[in-house]
Coordinates of C-alpha atoms and ligand atoms in Angstrom, one line a residue:
X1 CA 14.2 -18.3 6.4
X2 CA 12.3 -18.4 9.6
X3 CA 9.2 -16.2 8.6
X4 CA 6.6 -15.0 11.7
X5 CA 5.1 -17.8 13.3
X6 CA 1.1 -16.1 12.9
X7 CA 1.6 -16.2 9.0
X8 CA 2.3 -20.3 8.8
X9 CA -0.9 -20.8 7.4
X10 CA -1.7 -17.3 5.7
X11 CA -2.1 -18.6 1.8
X12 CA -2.1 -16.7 -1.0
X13 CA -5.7 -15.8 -2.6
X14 CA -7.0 -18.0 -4.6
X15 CA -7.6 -15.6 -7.2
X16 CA -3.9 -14.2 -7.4
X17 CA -2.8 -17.4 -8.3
X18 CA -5.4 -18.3 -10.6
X19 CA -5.4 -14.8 -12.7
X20 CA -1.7 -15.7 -13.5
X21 CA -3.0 -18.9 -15.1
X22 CA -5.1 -16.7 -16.8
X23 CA -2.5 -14.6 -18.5
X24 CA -1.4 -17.7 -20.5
X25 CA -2.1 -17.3 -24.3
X26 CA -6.2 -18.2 -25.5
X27 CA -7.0 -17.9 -21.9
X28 CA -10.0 -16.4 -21.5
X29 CA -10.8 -14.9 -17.9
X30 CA -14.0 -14.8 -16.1
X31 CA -11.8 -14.8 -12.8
X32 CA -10.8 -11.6 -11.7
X33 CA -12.3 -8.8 -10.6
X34 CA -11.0 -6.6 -13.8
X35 CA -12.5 -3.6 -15.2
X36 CA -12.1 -3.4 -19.0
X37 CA -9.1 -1.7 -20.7
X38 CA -11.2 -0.1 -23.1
X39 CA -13.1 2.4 -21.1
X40 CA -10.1 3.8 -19.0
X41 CA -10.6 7.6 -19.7
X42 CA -6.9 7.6 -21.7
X43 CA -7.5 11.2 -23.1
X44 CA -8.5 12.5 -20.1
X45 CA -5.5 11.3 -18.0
X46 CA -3.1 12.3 -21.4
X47 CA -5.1 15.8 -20.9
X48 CA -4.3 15.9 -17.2
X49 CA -0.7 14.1 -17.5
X50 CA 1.2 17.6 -19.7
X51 CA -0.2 20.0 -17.1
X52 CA 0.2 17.8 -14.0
X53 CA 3.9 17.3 -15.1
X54 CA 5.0 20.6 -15.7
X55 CA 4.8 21.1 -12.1
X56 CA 7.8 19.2 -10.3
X57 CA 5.7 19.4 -6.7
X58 CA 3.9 16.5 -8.6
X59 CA 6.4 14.6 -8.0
X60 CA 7.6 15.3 -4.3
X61 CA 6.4 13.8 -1.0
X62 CA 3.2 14.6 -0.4
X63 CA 0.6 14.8 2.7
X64 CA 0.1 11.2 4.7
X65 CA -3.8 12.2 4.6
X66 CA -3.9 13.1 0.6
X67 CA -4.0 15.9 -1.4
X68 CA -6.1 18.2 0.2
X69 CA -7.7 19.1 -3.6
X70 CA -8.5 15.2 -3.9
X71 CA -10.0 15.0 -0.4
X72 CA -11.9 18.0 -1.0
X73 CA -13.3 16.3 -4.3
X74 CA -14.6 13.5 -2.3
X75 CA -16.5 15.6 0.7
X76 CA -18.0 17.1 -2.2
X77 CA -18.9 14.2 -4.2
X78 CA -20.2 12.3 -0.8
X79 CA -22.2 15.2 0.1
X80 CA -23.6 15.7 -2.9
X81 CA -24.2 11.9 -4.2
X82 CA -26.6 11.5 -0.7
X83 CA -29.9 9.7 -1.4
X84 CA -31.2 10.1 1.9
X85 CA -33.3 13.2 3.3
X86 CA -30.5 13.7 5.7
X87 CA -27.7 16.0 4.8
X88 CA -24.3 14.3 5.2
X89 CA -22.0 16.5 7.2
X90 CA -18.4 15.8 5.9
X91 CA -15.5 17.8 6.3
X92 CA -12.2 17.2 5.0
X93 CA -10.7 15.6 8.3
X94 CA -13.0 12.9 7.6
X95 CA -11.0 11.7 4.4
X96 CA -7.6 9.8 4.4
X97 CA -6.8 9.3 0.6
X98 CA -5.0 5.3 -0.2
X99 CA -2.7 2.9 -2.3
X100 CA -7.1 1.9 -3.3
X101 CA -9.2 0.8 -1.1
X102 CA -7.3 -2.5 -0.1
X103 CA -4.9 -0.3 1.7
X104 CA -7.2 1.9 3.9
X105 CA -8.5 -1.7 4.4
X106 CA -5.3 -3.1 6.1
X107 CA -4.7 0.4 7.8
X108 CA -7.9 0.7 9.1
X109 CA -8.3 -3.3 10.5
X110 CA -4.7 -2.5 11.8
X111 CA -5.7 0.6 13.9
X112 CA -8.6 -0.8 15.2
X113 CA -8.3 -4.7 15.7
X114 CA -6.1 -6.9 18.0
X115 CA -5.4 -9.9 18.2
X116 CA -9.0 -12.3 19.0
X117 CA -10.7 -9.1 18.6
X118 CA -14.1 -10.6 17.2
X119 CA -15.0 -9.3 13.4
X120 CA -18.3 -10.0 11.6
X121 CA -18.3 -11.1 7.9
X122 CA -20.7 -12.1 5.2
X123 CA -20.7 -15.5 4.0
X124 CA -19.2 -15.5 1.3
X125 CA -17.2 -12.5 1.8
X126 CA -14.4 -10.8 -0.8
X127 CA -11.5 -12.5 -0.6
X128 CA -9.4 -9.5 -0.1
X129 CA -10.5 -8.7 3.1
X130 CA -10.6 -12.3 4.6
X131 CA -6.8 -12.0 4.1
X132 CA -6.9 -8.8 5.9
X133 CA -8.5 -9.9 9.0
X134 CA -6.5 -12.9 9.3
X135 CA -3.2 -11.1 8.7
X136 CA -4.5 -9.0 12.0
X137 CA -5.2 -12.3 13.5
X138 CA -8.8 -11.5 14.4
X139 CA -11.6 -14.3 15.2
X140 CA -13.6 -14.0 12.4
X141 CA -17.5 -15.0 12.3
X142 CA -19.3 -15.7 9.7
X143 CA -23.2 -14.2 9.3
X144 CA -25.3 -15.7 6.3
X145 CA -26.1 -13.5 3.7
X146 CA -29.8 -13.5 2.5
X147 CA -31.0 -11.7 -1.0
X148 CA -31.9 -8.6 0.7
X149 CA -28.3 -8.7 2.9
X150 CA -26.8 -10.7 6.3
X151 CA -29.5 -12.8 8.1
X152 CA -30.6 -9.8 10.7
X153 CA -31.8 -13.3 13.4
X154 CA -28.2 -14.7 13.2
X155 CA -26.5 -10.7 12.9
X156 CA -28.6 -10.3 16.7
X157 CA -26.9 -13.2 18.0
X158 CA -23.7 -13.0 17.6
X159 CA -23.7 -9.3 18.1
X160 CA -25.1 -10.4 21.6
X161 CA -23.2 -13.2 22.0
X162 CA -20.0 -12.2 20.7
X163 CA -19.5 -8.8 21.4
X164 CA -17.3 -7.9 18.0
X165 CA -15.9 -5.1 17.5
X166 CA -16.5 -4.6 13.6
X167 CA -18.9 -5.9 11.2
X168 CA -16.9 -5.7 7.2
X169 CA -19.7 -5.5 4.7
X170 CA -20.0 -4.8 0.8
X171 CA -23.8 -3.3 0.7
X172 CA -24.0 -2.2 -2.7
X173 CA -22.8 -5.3 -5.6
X174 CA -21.7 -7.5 -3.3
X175 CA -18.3 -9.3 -3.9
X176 CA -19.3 -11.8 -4.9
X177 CA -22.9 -12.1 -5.2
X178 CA -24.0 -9.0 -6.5
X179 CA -26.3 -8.8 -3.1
X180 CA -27.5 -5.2 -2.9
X181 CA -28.8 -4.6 0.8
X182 CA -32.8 -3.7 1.2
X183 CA -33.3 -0.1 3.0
X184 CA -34.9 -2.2 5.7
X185 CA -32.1 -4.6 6.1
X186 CA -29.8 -1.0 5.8
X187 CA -31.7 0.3 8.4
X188 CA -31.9 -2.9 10.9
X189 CA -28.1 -3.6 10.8
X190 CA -27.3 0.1 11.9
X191 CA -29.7 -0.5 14.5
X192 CA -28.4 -3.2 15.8
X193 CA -25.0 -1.8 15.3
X194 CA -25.6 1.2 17.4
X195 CA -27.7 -1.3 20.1
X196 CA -24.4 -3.8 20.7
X197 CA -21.3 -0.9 20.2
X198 CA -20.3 -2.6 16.9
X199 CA -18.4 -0.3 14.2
X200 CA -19.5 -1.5 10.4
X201 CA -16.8 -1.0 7.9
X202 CA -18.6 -0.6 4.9
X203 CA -16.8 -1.2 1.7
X204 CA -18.4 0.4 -1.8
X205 CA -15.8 0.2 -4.5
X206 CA -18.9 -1.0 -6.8
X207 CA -21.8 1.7 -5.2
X208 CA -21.2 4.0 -8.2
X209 CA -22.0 1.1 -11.5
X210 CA -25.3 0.6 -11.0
X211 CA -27.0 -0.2 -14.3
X212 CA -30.4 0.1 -13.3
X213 CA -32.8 -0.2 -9.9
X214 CA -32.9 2.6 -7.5
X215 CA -29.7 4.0 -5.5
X216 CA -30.3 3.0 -2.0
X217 CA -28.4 5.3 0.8
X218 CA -25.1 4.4 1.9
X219 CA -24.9 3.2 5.8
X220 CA -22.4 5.9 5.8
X221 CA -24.7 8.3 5.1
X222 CA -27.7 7.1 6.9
X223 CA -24.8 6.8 10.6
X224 CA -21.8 8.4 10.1
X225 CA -20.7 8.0 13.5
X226 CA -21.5 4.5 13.3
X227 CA -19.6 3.6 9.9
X228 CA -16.4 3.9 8.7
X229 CA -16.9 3.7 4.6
X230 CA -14.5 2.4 1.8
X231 CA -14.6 3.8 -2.0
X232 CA -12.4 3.2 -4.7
X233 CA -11.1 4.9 -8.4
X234 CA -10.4 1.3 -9.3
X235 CA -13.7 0.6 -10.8
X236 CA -14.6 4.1 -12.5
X237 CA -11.1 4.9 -13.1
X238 CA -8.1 3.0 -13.1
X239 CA -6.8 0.2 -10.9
X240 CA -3.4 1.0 -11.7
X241 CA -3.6 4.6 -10.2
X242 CA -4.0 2.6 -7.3
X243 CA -6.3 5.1 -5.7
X244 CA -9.1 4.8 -3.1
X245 CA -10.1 6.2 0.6
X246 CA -11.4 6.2 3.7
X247 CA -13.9 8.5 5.1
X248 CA -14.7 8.2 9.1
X249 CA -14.5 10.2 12.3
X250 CA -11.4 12.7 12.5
X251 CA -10.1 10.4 15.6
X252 CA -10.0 7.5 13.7
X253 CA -8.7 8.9 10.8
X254 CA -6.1 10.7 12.4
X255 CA -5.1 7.1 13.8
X256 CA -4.7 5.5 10.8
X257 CA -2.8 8.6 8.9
X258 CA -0.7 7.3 12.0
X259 CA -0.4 4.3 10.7
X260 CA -0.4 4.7 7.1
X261 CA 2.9 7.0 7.6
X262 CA 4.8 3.5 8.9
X263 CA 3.7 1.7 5.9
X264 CA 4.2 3.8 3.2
X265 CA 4.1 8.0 4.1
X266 CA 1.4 8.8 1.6
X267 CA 0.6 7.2 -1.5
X268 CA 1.5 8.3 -4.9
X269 CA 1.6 12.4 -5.2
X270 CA 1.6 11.9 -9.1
X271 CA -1.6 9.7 -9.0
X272 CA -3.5 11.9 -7.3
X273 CA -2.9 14.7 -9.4
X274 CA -3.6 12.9 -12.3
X275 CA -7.1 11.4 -11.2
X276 CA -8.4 15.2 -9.6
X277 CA -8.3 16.7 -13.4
X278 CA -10.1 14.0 -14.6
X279 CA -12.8 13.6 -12.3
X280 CA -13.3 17.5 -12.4
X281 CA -13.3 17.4 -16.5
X282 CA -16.5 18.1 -18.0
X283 CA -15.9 14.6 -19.4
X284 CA -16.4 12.5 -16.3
X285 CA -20.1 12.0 -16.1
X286 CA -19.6 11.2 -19.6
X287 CA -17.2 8.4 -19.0
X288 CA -19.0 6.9 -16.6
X289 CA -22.5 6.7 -18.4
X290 CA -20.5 4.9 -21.4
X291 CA -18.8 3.1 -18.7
X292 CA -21.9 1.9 -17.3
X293 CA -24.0 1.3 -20.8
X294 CA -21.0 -1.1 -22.0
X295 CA -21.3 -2.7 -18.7
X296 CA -24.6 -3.8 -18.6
X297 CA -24.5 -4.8 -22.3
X298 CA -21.3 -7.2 -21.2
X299 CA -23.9 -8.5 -18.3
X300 CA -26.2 -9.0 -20.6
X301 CA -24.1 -10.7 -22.8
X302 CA -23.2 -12.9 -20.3
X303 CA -26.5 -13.6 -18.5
X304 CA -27.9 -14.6 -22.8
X305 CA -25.1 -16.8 -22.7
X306 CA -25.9 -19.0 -19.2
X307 CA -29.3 -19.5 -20.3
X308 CA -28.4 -20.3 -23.7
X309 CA -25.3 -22.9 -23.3
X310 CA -26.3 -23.9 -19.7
X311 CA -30.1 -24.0 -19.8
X312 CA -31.9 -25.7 -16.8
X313 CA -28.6 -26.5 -15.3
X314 CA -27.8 -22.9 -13.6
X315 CA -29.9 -20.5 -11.9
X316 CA -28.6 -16.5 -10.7
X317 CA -30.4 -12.9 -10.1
X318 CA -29.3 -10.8 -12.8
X319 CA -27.2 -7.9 -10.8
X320 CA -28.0 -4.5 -11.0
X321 CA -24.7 -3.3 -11.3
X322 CA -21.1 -4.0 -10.3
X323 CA -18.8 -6.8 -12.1
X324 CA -19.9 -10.4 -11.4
X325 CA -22.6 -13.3 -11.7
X326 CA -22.8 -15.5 -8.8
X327 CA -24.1 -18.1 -11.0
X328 CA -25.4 -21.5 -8.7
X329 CA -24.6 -24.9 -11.3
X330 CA -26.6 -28.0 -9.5
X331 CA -24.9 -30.6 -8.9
X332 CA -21.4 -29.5 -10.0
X333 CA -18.7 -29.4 -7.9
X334 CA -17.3 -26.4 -9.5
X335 CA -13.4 -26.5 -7.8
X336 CA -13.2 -29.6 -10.1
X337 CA -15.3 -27.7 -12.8
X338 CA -12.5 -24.8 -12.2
X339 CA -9.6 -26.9 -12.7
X340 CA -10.9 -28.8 -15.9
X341 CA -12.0 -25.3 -17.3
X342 CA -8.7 -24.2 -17.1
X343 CA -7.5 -27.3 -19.4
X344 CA -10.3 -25.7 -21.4
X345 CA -8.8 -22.1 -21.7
X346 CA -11.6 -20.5 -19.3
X347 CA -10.9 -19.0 -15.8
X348 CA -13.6 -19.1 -13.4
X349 CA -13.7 -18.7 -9.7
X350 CA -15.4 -21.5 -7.3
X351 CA -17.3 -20.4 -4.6
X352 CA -15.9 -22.3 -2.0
X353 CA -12.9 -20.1 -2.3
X354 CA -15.4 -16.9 -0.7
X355 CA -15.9 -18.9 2.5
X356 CA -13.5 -19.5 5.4
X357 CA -11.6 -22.3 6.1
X358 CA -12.1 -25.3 4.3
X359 CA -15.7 -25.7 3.8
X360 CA -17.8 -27.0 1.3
X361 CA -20.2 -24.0 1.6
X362 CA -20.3 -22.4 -2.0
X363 CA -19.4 -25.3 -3.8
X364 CA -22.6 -25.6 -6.2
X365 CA -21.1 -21.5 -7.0
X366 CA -19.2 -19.3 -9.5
X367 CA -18.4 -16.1 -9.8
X368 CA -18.2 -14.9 -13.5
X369 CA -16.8 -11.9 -14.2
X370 CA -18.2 -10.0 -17.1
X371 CA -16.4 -6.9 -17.1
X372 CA -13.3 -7.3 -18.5
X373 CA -13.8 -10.1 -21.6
X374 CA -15.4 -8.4 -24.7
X375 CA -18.8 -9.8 -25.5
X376 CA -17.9 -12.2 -27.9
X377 CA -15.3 -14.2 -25.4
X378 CA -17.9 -13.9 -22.7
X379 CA -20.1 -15.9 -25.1
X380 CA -17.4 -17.9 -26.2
X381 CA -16.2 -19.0 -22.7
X382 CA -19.7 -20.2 -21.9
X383 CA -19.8 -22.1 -24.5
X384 CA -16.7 -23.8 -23.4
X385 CA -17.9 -23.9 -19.9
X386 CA -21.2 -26.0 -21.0
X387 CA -19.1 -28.6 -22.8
X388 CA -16.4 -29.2 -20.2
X389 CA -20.0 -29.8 -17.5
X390 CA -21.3 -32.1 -19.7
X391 CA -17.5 -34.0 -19.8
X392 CA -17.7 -33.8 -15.5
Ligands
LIG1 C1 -15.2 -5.7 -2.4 C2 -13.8 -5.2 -2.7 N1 -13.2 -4.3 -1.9 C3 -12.0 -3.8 -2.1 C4 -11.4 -4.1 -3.3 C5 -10.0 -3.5 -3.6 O1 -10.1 -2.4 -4.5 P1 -8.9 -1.4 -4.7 O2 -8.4 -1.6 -6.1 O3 -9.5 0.0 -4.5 O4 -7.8 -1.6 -3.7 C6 -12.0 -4.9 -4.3 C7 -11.3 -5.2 -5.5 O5 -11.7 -6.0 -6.3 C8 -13.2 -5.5 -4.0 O6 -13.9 -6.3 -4.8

């Protein structure tokens, strides 16, 4: 088959491929971004699942935008979760409800971006939306990240120079560095934003699993009109709902309800009314503190285990919140350390893979995931890590 010309060197991501090595038997898996199956809310969705099922409308076609219950959820919850002085104004029309966040993603890059259009990343960025923007075929450029968020000198510049027309960023728990922006940095970047024309797509599926540290205000919430925002169920919820949104201007969003209607009409009626009885249960704050308290003790778990098995031979800042370390191993070349792990039964991901192109940027990194392994194969996976270093 002759397949479209643009996609000859579109590759599959690096992770994908590497989390089905990572379903082989004794595997264990630092690689993906998974949350762990053990604090899905199960007898909240079984609560939710009799009631939502005696209602056939549950499963008919639904509303390209959502169900207007589910986007009213979210106005409230955005409204209400502000940490800013400023009230933020949202109003249903603002919300487009998606197959998770990836999806809004792709819908929104494809209403907005054409061909050569310039887009601004982090460096490293998720992998997820690098495919994105080269599936669009835009010109990406890369911005440095510091610890406090993208290197505002270089941001300046190529907003100048290069007149993009987005700027895709992950402020809170960064993907995959765990980078949370500063308020100043937070507040520069919109400035400059607003100076040079440029939209920021902000994506947040990690903003709400912070462990500790103070909740800093979303861009969306600090420039509405500037910021076209991301948030996900996949990391409080489920992943297999396959639920997320978009909230931005009702011109834009009535553009990519445009879109979304070519690519798949709506996404799933049943999901959403499954996930709105949940998040409106009593239970939900619940969930989420457990959620959070098991996640920090997994980080923990994790961080005791680097310095333990790997000490003097890898730095990191302890995150926050979110899923991953971003864990810097002198001297390793960690693609070969990734492969010979493997052999090893351990799947890590080497951060060279978080760059574009081919690039040896990121290859003294990994990104550990400690959300989905139980403590004890957390531990036990460093442990294998350290021995297959000292074998490089
Ligand atoms: C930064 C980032 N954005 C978006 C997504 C996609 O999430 P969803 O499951 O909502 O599509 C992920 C998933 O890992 C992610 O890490």
């Amino acid at each position: 088959m002759q397949f479209a010309r643009h996609l000859n060197d579109f590759k599959p991501s690096y992770i994908r491929t590497i989390l089905q090595a990572a379903t082989e038997p004794g595997v264990i898996s630092l690689a993906g971004g998974l949350p762990s199956e053990e604090n899905f809310p199960l007898e909240l969705l079984q609560q939710a699942s009799a009631s939502v099922l005696s209602d056939p409308q549950a499963l008919q076609y639904g509303i390209t935008e959502g169900e207007p219950n589910l986007r009213e959820w979210i106005v409230n919850s955005m409204s209400t979760e502000t940490v800013s002085t400023e009230t933020l104004d949202l109003r249903r029309d603002q919300v487009l409800i998606s197959s998770g966040s990836q999806q809004a993603m792709d819908l929104l890059v494809r209403s907005l971006i054409d061909p050569g259009d310039g887009v601004v990343m982090e460096a490293p960025s998720y992998l997820g939306a690098l495919q994105v923007f080269h599936l669009a075929r835009a010109n990406v450029v890369s911005v440095e990240q510091t610890d406090s968020g993208p290197d505002l000198n270089q941001l300046e510049a190529i907003f100048s120079q290069r007149r993009p027309k987005l700027f895709y960023t992950v402020t809170d728990f960064h993907n995959p560095t765990g980078c949370c922006w500063s308020l100043q940095t937070r507040q520069n970047v919109l400035q400059l934003a607003q100076r040079y024309g440029v939209t920021i797509l902000e994506d947040a599926p990690y903003r709400n699993i912070r462990f500790s540290g103070k909740q800093l205000p979303s861009l969306f919430e600090l420039a509405p009109e500037q910021v076209c925002y991301l948030g996900s169920f996949s990391k409080t919820v489920t992943p297999g709902l396959r639920l997320g949104y978009l909230c931005a201007s009702p011109d834009i969003i009535e553009m990519v309800a445009r879109v979304k209607q070519a690519a798949d009409l709506h996404s799933s009626t049943l999901c959403q009314r499954l996930l709105l009885p949940v998040l409106k249960s009593r239970q939900y704050q619940n969930h989420l503190n457990t959620l959070k308290c098991d996640y920090r003790e997994r980080r923990d778990v994790l961080a005791g285990a680097l310095n333990h098995y790997l000490n003097g031979k890898v730095s990191f800042s302890l995150p926050e919140g979110g899923m991953f370390i971003w864990a810097r191993l002198l001297n390793v070349n960690t693609t070969v350390l990734a492969e010979n792990a493997l052999k090893k039964k351990v799947a890590i991901v080497p951060g060279s893979v978080f760059y574009e192109g081919d690039t040896s940027e990121g290859s003294e990194y990994i990104r550990l995931n400690f959300t989905h392994g139980a403590p004890a194969m957390l531990e036990q996976a460093v442990e294998r890590l350290s021995d297959v270093i000292s074998n490089i």
